[in-house]
Amino acid sequence: MPRTIAPSAPTAPQPLARDRLAQLEALDQRLLWLSAWTIHNANHLRESVDGIKVGGHQASCASMTAIMAALYFHALGPNDRVAVKPHAGPLLHAIHYLLGKQGVEALRQFRGFGGAQSYPSRTKDAIPVDFSTGSVGLGVAITAFASLVQDWMIAHGLLGHEEAGRMIALMGDAELDEGNIYECLIEGYKHDLRNCWWIVDYNRQSLDATTADRMFRRFDDIFETCGWRVVTLKHGKLQRETFARPGGQAIADWIETCPNADYAALTYKGGAAWRERLVADLADHPETLRLIAAHDDGALQQLMTTLGGHCIETLTAAFDAAQDERNTLFIAYTIKGHGLPLAGHKDNHAGLMTPGQIEGLRESLGIAPGEEWEPWAGLGDNAAAELRAFVAASTIAAKAGDHAAERVPVPAIPVPEGAAQSTQGAFGKILFELAKGRSPLADRILTTSPDVTVSTNLGAFVNSRGLFRRQDLPDVFRQLNVPSPQKWQGNPAGQHVELGIAEHNLFLMLAAAGLAGPLFGERLIPIGTVYDPFIARGLDALNYGCYQDARFLLVATPSGLTLGGEGGAHQSINPPLIAMGQPGLTHYEPATADELALLMEHAFRHLQAPDGGSIYLRLSTRTIDQPARADEGWKQGAIDGAYWRIAPTADQPVAIVAMGAMMPEALAAHAMLAEDMPGLGLLQVTSPGKLHRDWSDARAAIWKRGAHATSPVETLLAALPPSAGLVTVCDASPASLSWLGGVRGHRVNPLGTDRFGQTGSLPDLYGEYRLDAEAIVEAAAGLIAGAR
């Protein structure tokens, strides 16, 4: 059981009052029972309709009961926010059950439909959940970015300094294997992070086995190098008192060198096994042998397993000693399954207690049969009343859940001037005009980018609004009169958060800023830019943000083969498909500046709507001629996902469907075909995902509610005869649009990119990958001739 490097010593706190200690220890036992029983009920008592194991993590919960009792009912402040280790979800539900904020039926239906979720969920659970967790590591890292967002809001006068809270993560030690932890840690150091607590449940067991002995000797160095205080809670009070007795130091020394696997196995085997091993290994320490002999097997088991993470006094003292803004890593040594028959077994991660074992636990806690769901079962009337009052008086009992945030008014977004321009260029112009306008919306915009600020056209906004830094950051090049169009000066008034080139951090930053309203009571409008192909590098974090219903605007540019000379690794193929399958995110791919202006205005409102979500704009560096609009009839269609750029006026055997940067080729092909096919239609798609979802919802409404609704895409394609074919073209996977044939049974000849690209000019690339006007004409001819 190797030791970490000596931690930073906290200042000595006041001793915990005996009655308060007793109440917290009683809550520790309440949480142990309720979490174990909730999982047991789901797997052994509740009727199984499909025969599949329900699951749960009794051992993972048991290792954290004291930590969560001490944190929630002693240390937690009114403005603190907590991300709970995924497998400790039942403990969070048990806490809110004791608080009266969770119903017993939700516990009875744990992991069942409509019941308490497997892992804490902001959107699916009825109890207050600060941060959803599930994909390990992400719930930890987002607390750092939430703290950064909190500092941004304080600096901009949206939050008082006295309203600041700690952003706290309860994490399993195996989560420290996740790379995004260290990406986040480095970013936090660069931005002078503060007010973060990460509490490690160091039970030294992962899903498959015990963790490596040598690794925790390095974590202290890593965190302390990044400015964190590291507090190691290895031994509980009982152990420390025993070590101070004659012969006790030899036991302490033995523990320091005991391998993790050995310690876990001995824990599982119990007091007799500890005695046999200690007596053999410490045979030349007579005082130690006498000390061991003074303990019966039960007492010896208790001594060897009451580690720092299970000792309320040790935990509360550590929390009380860290009452400042410095980031703190608490490494709390624990036993996985502590207090259960599963304790220490290497297979206990998904293990479940047998009916006989749960009965033994019930009897040991004095809980009568039939009272298993009673919050205070097993306690006498006076003790129950005192504990109930203690819980009701705790800070967490009065802590509000999510805040209601006022909407930020959205002004009209004018179309940038220019007869020919790219959507990426237009995006930069729109943000620059907002930055100059000093509207409430502009003041709430937080921009961020992973080291691609300038190349994604955020530069003008940053020049106007500045970089955000808690301390002034001078622009040295400007001070030395080195010419540059960029003003790279940072201060607390700045609005742009510049990140390193790590996409996980981008999406976690957007998620944290997108939760500013519910977490802090004031809404932000987060805008993040990234190169379109590198969305894939942060998909887990993007999904995580959407799952929490965080609201942000993602601007991905440049995109597709149209990027040209950058080559295949930078030419994105499948992001529209990614967006189509991502709940909570709507993808738009505007072709023109007026579409972009309209969709950005729509996005700013959609981010704030009760039934809204996040928006992803896929932009291009390609400069194209801008259309002269006859009227505004196209606008609602663009928001809905598509409109007829050229409406069909005759029953032609084919129509062209195009998206984004491919509109010039589509228009050219239309002109070539229209000579022989007057009345040929050209459908301009802005969002295949929006079209598909609305179509799917309309179909689902028939069997869900008996309603017969017609989706926008059905209405649009109804303008074509059933026998017509569709030539679809997009600078992305052809599957992005090929599904349109399923709406009304039209034949489809899809064009797009489904191979890795290469460097080259646009004519060369479009010709090679069948995206040019000639390819569209050939595809139309194939449909007319009946070819597929």
mmCIF file of N, CA and C in Angstrom, residues 124-203:
data_model
loop_
_atom_site.group_PDB
_atom_site.id
_atom_site.type_symbol
_atom_site.label_atom_id
_atom_site.label_comp_id
_atom_site.label_asym_id
_atom_site.label_seq_id
_atom_site.Cartn_x
_atom_site.Cartn_y
_atom_site.Cartn_z
ATOM 1 N N LYS A 124 -32.295 14.070 -16.532
ATOM 2 C CA LYS A 124 -33.147 12.896 -16.351
ATOM 3 C C LYS A 124 -33.551 12.650 -14.901
ATOM 4 N N ASP A 125 -32.790 13.174 -13.957
ATOM 5 C CA ASP A 125 -33.112 12.975 -12.545
ATOM 6 C C ASP A 125 -33.963 14.118 -12.022
ATOM 7 N N ALA A 126 -34.819 13.803 -11.066
ATOM 8 C CA ALA A 126 -35.682 14.819 -10.460
ATOM 9 C C ALA A 126 -34.961 15.605 -9.374
ATOM 10 N N ILE A 127 -33.941 15.028 -8.787
ATOM 11 C CA ILE A 127 -33.205 15.723 -7.724
ATOM 12 C C ILE A 127 -32.272 16.767 -8.329
ATOM 13 N N PRO A 128 -31.818 17.737 -7.532
ATOM 14 C CA PRO A 128 -30.833 18.691 -8.051
ATOM 15 C C PRO A 128 -29.509 17.990 -8.358
ATOM 16 N N VAL A 129 -29.066 18.113 -9.582
ATOM 17 C CA VAL A 129 -27.774 17.565 -10.013
ATOM 18 C C VAL A 129 -26.991 18.719 -10.627
ATOM 19 N N ASP A 130 -25.855 19.041 -10.060
ATOM 20 C CA ASP A 130 -25.077 20.176 -10.547
ATOM 21 C C ASP A 130 -24.419 19.878 -11.889
ATOM 22 N N PHE A 131 -23.788 18.706 -11.984
ATOM 23 C CA PHE A 131 -23.118 18.292 -13.213
ATOM 24 C C PHE A 131 -23.457 16.827 -13.483
ATOM 25 N N SER A 132 -23.865 16.538 -14.682
ATOM 26 C CA SER A 132 -24.050 15.136 -15.057
ATOM 27 C C SER A 132 -22.682 14.457 -15.074
ATOM 28 N N THR A 133 -22.680 13.190 -14.712
ATOM 29 C CA THR A 133 -21.454 12.395 -14.813
ATOM 30 C C THR A 133 -21.815 11.053 -15.416
ATOM 31 N N GLY A 134 -20.837 10.362 -15.899
ATOM 32 C CA GLY A 134 -21.075 9.077 -16.539
ATOM 33 C C GLY A 134 -19.846 8.649 -17.307
ATOM 34 N N SER A 135 -19.436 9.452 -18.284
ATOM 35 C CA SER A 135 -18.182 9.197 -18.983
ATOM 36 C C SER A 135 -17.063 9.677 -18.069
ATOM 37 N N VAL A 136 -16.284 8.758 -17.545
ATOM 38 C CA VAL A 136 -15.372 9.095 -16.452
ATOM 39 C C VAL A 136 -14.359 10.152 -16.877
ATOM 40 N N GLY A 137 -14.029 11.006 -15.940
ATOM 41 C CA GLY A 137 -13.073 12.083 -16.170
ATOM 42 C C GLY A 137 -13.721 13.392 -16.570
ATOM 43 N N LEU A 138 -14.784 13.341 -17.363
ATOM 44 C CA LEU A 138 -15.396 14.574 -17.850
ATOM 45 C C LEU A 138 -16.079 15.347 -16.724
ATOM 46 N N GLY A 139 -16.735 14.632 -15.820
ATOM 47 C CA GLY A 139 -17.371 15.299 -14.695
ATOM 48 C C GLY A 139 -16.369 15.947 -13.760
ATOM 49 N N VAL A 140 -15.152 15.445 -13.768
ATOM 50 C CA VAL A 140 -14.095 16.063 -12.969
ATOM 51 C C VAL A 140 -13.624 17.340 -13.651
ATOM 52 N N ALA A 141 -13.270 17.228 -14.922
ATOM 53 C CA ALA A 141 -12.669 18.348 -15.637
ATOM 54 C C ALA A 141 -13.620 19.533 -15.765
ATOM 55 N N ILE A 142 -14.918 19.270 -15.908
ATOM 56 C CA ILE A 142 -15.832 20.398 -16.101
ATOM 57 C C ILE A 142 -15.879 21.302 -14.881
ATOM 58 N N THR A 143 -15.557 20.796 -13.701
ATOM 59 C CA THR A 143 -15.561 21.662 -12.518
ATOM 60 C C THR A 143 -14.504 22.745 -12.638
ATOM 61 N N ALA A 144 -13.375 22.433 -13.269
ATOM 62 C CA ALA A 144 -12.334 23.443 -13.464
ATOM 63 C C ALA A 144 -12.826 24.537 -14.402
ATOM 64 N N PHE A 145 -13.494 24.146 -15.470
ATOM 65 C CA PHE A 145 -13.985 25.146 -16.408
ATOM 66 C C PHE A 145 -15.161 25.925 -15.823
ATOM 67 N N ALA A 146 -15.958 25.282 -14.976
ATOM 68 C CA ALA A 146 -17.028 26.011 -14.290
ATOM 69 C C ALA A 146 -16.442 27.066 -13.368
ATOM 70 N N SER A 147 -15.329 26.761 -12.732
ATOM 71 C CA SER A 147 -14.670 27.741 -11.883
ATOM 72 C C SER A 147 -14.126 28.899 -12.718
ATOM 73 N N LEU A 148 -13.590 28.582 -13.890
ATOM 74 C CA LEU A 148 -13.110 29.625 -14.795
ATOM 75 C C LEU A 148 -14.263 30.517 -15.262
ATOM 76 N N VAL A 149 -15.394 29.902 -15.576
ATOM 77 C CA VAL A 149 -16.579 30.671 -15.958
ATOM 78 C C VAL A 149 -17.034 31.557 -14.792
ATOM 79 N N GLN A 150 -16.993 31.020 -13.595
ATOM 80 C CA GLN A 150 -17.364 31.808 -12.418
ATOM 81 C C GLN A 150 -16.462 33.035 -12.289
ATOM 82 N N ASP A 151 -15.165 32.875 -12.508
ATOM 83 C CA ASP A 151 -14.256 34.017 -12.462
ATOM 84 C C ASP A 151 -14.578 35.025 -13.566
ATOM 85 N N TRP A 152 -14.910 34.534 -14.753
ATOM 86 C CA TRP A 152 -15.285 35.416 -15.870
ATOM 87 C C TRP A 152 -16.495 36.261 -15.469
ATOM 88 N N MET A 153 -17.463 35.626 -14.831
ATOM 89 C CA MET A 153 -18.685 36.335 -14.468
ATOM 90 C C MET A 153 -18.438 37.339 -13.344
ATOM 91 N N ILE A 154 -17.589 36.984 -12.405
ATOM 92 C CA ILE A 154 -17.237 37.934 -11.340
ATOM 93 C C ILE A 154 -16.525 39.138 -11.939
ATOM 94 N N ALA A 155 -15.598 38.889 -12.849
ATOM 95 C CA ALA A 155 -14.841 39.975 -13.465
ATOM 96 C C ALA A 155 -15.726 40.903 -14.280
ATOM 97 N N HIS A 156 -16.840 40.372 -14.803
ATOM 98 C CA HIS A 156 -17.727 41.172 -15.637
ATOM 99 C C HIS A 156 -18.945 41.694 -14.870
ATOM 100 N N GLY A 157 -18.901 41.577 -13.548
ATOM 101 C CA GLY A 157 -19.958 42.152 -12.734
ATOM 102 C C GLY A 157 -21.264 41.388 -12.751
ATOM 103 N N LEU A 158 -21.251 40.152 -13.225
ATOM 104 C CA LEU A 158 -22.470 39.354 -13.270
ATOM 105 C C LEU A 158 -22.661 38.520 -12.000
ATOM 106 N N LEU A 159 -21.640 38.467 -11.183
ATOM 107 C CA LEU A 159 -21.662 37.662 -9.967
ATOM 108 C C LEU A 159 -20.789 38.367 -8.941
ATOM 109 N N GLY A 160 -21.277 38.474 -7.721
ATOM 110 C CA GLY A 160 -20.473 39.077 -6.668
ATOM 111 C C GLY A 160 -19.386 38.137 -6.189
ATOM 112 N N HIS A 161 -18.253 38.697 -5.783
ATOM 113 C CA HIS A 161 -17.161 37.842 -5.299
ATOM 114 C C HIS A 161 -17.612 37.011 -4.112
ATOM 115 N N GLU A 162 -18.489 37.590 -3.285
ATOM 116 C CA GLU A 162 -18.981 36.847 -2.117
ATOM 117 C C GLU A 162 -19.905 35.700 -2.504
ATOM 118 N N GLU A 163 -20.356 35.679 -3.748
ATOM 119 C CA GLU A 163 -21.220 34.609 -4.227
ATOM 120 C C GLU A 163 -20.444 33.450 -4.827
ATOM 121 N N ALA A 164 -19.147 33.570 -4.870
ATOM 122 C CA ALA A 164 -18.333 32.507 -5.458
ATOM 123 C C ALA A 164 -18.414 31.246 -4.602
ATOM 124 N N GLY A 165 -18.449 30.125 -5.268
ATOM 125 C CA GLY A 165 -18.445 28.848 -4.574
ATOM 126 C C GLY A 165 -17.315 27.979 -5.069
ATOM 127 N N ARG A 166 -17.085 26.899 -4.374
ATOM 128 C CA ARG A 166 -16.100 25.918 -4.837
ATOM 129 C C ARG A 166 -16.756 25.002 -5.861
ATOM 130 N N MET A 167 -16.011 24.662 -6.879
ATOM 131 C CA MET A 167 -16.438 23.660 -7.843
ATOM 132 C C MET A 167 -15.734 22.363 -7.448
ATOM 133 N N ILE A 168 -16.514 21.375 -7.065
ATOM 134 C CA ILE A 168 -15.986 20.178 -6.403
ATOM 135 C C ILE A 168 -16.256 18.942 -7.257
ATOM 136 N N ALA A 169 -15.256 18.099 -7.386
ATOM 137 C CA ALA A 169 -15.428 16.821 -8.080
ATOM 138 C C ALA A 169 -15.103 15.686 -7.122
ATOM 139 N N LEU A 170 -16.019 14.749 -7.028
ATOM 140 C CA LEU A 170 -15.778 13.493 -6.306
ATOM 141 C C LEU A 170 -15.424 12.452 -7.353
ATOM 142 N N MET A 171 -14.238 11.916 -7.295
ATOM 143 C CA MET A 171 -13.741 11.092 -8.396
ATOM 144 C C MET A 171 -13.163 9.778 -7.902
ATOM 145 N N GLY A 172 -13.274 8.773 -8.753
ATOM 146 C CA GLY A 172 -12.588 7.523 -8.487
ATOM 147 C C GLY A 172 -11.134 7.635 -8.904
ATOM 148 N N ASP A 173 -10.267 6.871 -8.258
ATOM 149 C CA ASP A 173 -8.851 6.975 -8.594
ATOM 150 C C ASP A 173 -8.571 6.532 -10.024
ATOM 151 N N ALA A 174 -9.374 5.621 -10.566
ATOM 152 C CA ALA A 174 -9.160 5.190 -11.943
ATOM 153 C C ALA A 174 -9.431 6.319 -12.933
ATOM 154 N N GLU A 175 -10.206 7.335 -12.517
ATOM 155 C CA GLU A 175 -10.454 8.463 -13.414
ATOM 156 C C GLU A 175 -9.183 9.234 -13.709
ATOM 157 N N LEU A 176 -8.171 9.091 -12.863
ATOM 158 C CA LEU A 176 -6.912 9.766 -13.110
ATOM 159 C C LEU A 176 -6.127 9.125 -14.251
ATOM 160 N N ASP A 177 -6.662 8.053 -14.827
ATOM 161 C CA ASP A 177 -6.083 7.498 -16.051
ATOM 162 C C ASP A 177 -6.547 8.258 -17.285
ATOM 163 N N GLU A 178 -7.581 9.082 -17.138
ATOM 164 C CA GLU A 178 -8.158 9.769 -18.285
ATOM 165 C C GLU A 178 -7.302 10.966 -18.691
ATOM 166 N N GLY A 179 -6.951 11.013 -19.983
ATOM 167 C CA GLY A 179 -6.096 12.081 -20.469
ATOM 168 C C GLY A 179 -6.707 13.449 -20.346
ATOM 169 N N ASN A 180 -8.044 13.550 -20.433
ATOM 170 C CA ASN A 180 -8.651 14.878 -20.383
ATOM 171 C C ASN A 180 -8.457 15.538 -19.012
ATOM 172 N N ILE A 181 -8.170 14.739 -17.975
ATOM 173 C CA ILE A 181 -7.868 15.298 -16.661
ATOM 174 C C ILE A 181 -6.635 16.202 -16.750
ATOM 175 N N TYR A 182 -5.626 15.718 -17.460
ATOM 176 C CA TYR A 182 -4.358 16.441 -17.502
ATOM 177 C C TYR A 182 -4.404 17.595 -18.506
ATOM 178 N N GLU A 183 -5.164 17.439 -19.583
ATOM 179 C CA GLU A 183 -5.389 18.568 -20.471
ATOM 180 C C GLU A 183 -6.050 19.707 -19.695
ATOM 181 N N CYS A 184 -7.020 19.349 -18.883
ATOM 182 C CA CYS A 184 -7.725 20.334 -18.064
ATOM 183 C C CYS A 184 -6.801 20.945 -17.021
ATOM 184 N N LEU A 185 -5.982 20.118 -16.401
ATOM 185 C CA LEU A 185 -5.089 20.587 -15.339
ATOM 186 C C LEU A 185 -4.123 21.641 -15.873
ATOM 187 N N ILE A 186 -3.574 21.402 -17.050
ATOM 188 C CA ILE A 186 -2.638 22.348 -17.661
ATOM 189 C C ILE A 186 -3.356 23.653 -18.011
ATOM 190 N N GLU A 187 -4.564 23.526 -18.563
ATOM 191 C CA GLU A 187 -5.323 24.723 -18.927
ATOM 192 C C GLU A 187 -5.659 25.546 -17.689
ATOM 193 N N GLY A 188 -6.005 24.869 -16.614
ATOM 194 C CA GLY A 188 -6.304 25.572 -15.377
ATOM 195 C C GLY A 188 -5.103 26.339 -14.851
ATOM 196 N N TYR A 189 -3.933 25.746 -14.969
ATOM 197 C CA TYR A 189 -2.717 26.429 -14.516
ATOM 198 C C TYR A 189 -2.483 27.693 -15.329
ATOM 199 N N LYS A 190 -2.692 27.610 -16.636
ATOM 200 C CA LYS A 190 -2.482 28.772 -17.501
ATOM 201 C C LYS A 190 -3.443 29.905 -17.152
ATOM 202 N N HIS A 191 -4.643 29.569 -16.712
ATOM 203 C CA HIS A 191 -5.656 30.587 -16.433
ATOM 204 C C HIS A 191 -5.784 30.914 -14.952
ATOM 205 N N ASP A 192 -4.781 30.526 -14.155
ATOM 206 C CA ASP A 192 -4.770 30.880 -12.733
ATOM 207 C C ASP A 192 -6.047 30.401 -12.046
ATOM 208 N N LEU A 193 -6.350 29.133 -12.245
ATOM 209 C CA LEU A 193 -7.569 28.534 -11.698
ATOM 210 C C LEU A 193 -7.584 28.620 -10.178
ATOM 211 N N ARG A 194 -8.787 28.744 -9.624
ATOM 212 C CA ARG A 194 -8.960 28.752 -8.175
ATOM 213 C C ARG A 194 -10.328 28.160 -7.839
ATOM 214 N N ASN A 195 -10.547 27.949 -6.539
ATOM 215 C CA ASN A 195 -11.848 27.481 -6.031
ATOM 216 C C ASN A 195 -12.242 26.108 -6.563
ATOM 217 N N CYS A 196 -11.282 25.231 -6.727
ATOM 218 C CA CYS A 196 -11.578 23.856 -7.141
ATOM 219 C C CYS A 196 -11.124 22.881 -6.059
ATOM 220 N N TRP A 197 -11.985 21.949 -5.741
ATOM 221 C CA TRP A 197 -11.618 20.793 -4.918
ATOM 222 C C TRP A 197 -11.838 19.538 -5.751
ATOM 223 N N TRP A 198 -10.836 18.698 -5.808
ATOM 224 C CA TRP A 198 -11.012 17.362 -6.378
ATOM 225 C C TRP A 198 -10.722 16.362 -5.267
ATOM 226 N N ILE A 199 -11.699 15.530 -4.983
ATOM 227 C CA ILE A 199 -11.585 14.563 -3.884
ATOM 228 C C ILE A 199 -11.510 13.160 -4.493
ATOM 229 N N VAL A 200 -10.375 12.521 -4.321
ATOM 230 C CA VAL A 200 -10.137 11.222 -4.935
ATOM 231 C C VAL A 200 -10.505 10.106 -3.966
ATOM 232 N N ASP A 201 -11.428 9.284 -4.378
ATOM 233 C CA ASP A 201 -11.764 8.057 -3.649
ATOM 234 C C ASP A 201 -10.689 7.027 -4.026
ATOM 235 N N TYR A 202 -9.613 7.043 -3.265
ATOM 236 C CA TYR A 202 -8.445 6.208 -3.615
ATOM 237 C C TYR A 202 -8.610 4.813 -3.010
ATOM 238 N N ASN A 203 -9.510 4.028 -3.646
ATOM 239 C CA ASN A 203 -9.714 2.661 -3.160
ATOM 240 C C ASN A 203 -8.810 1.662 -3.855
#
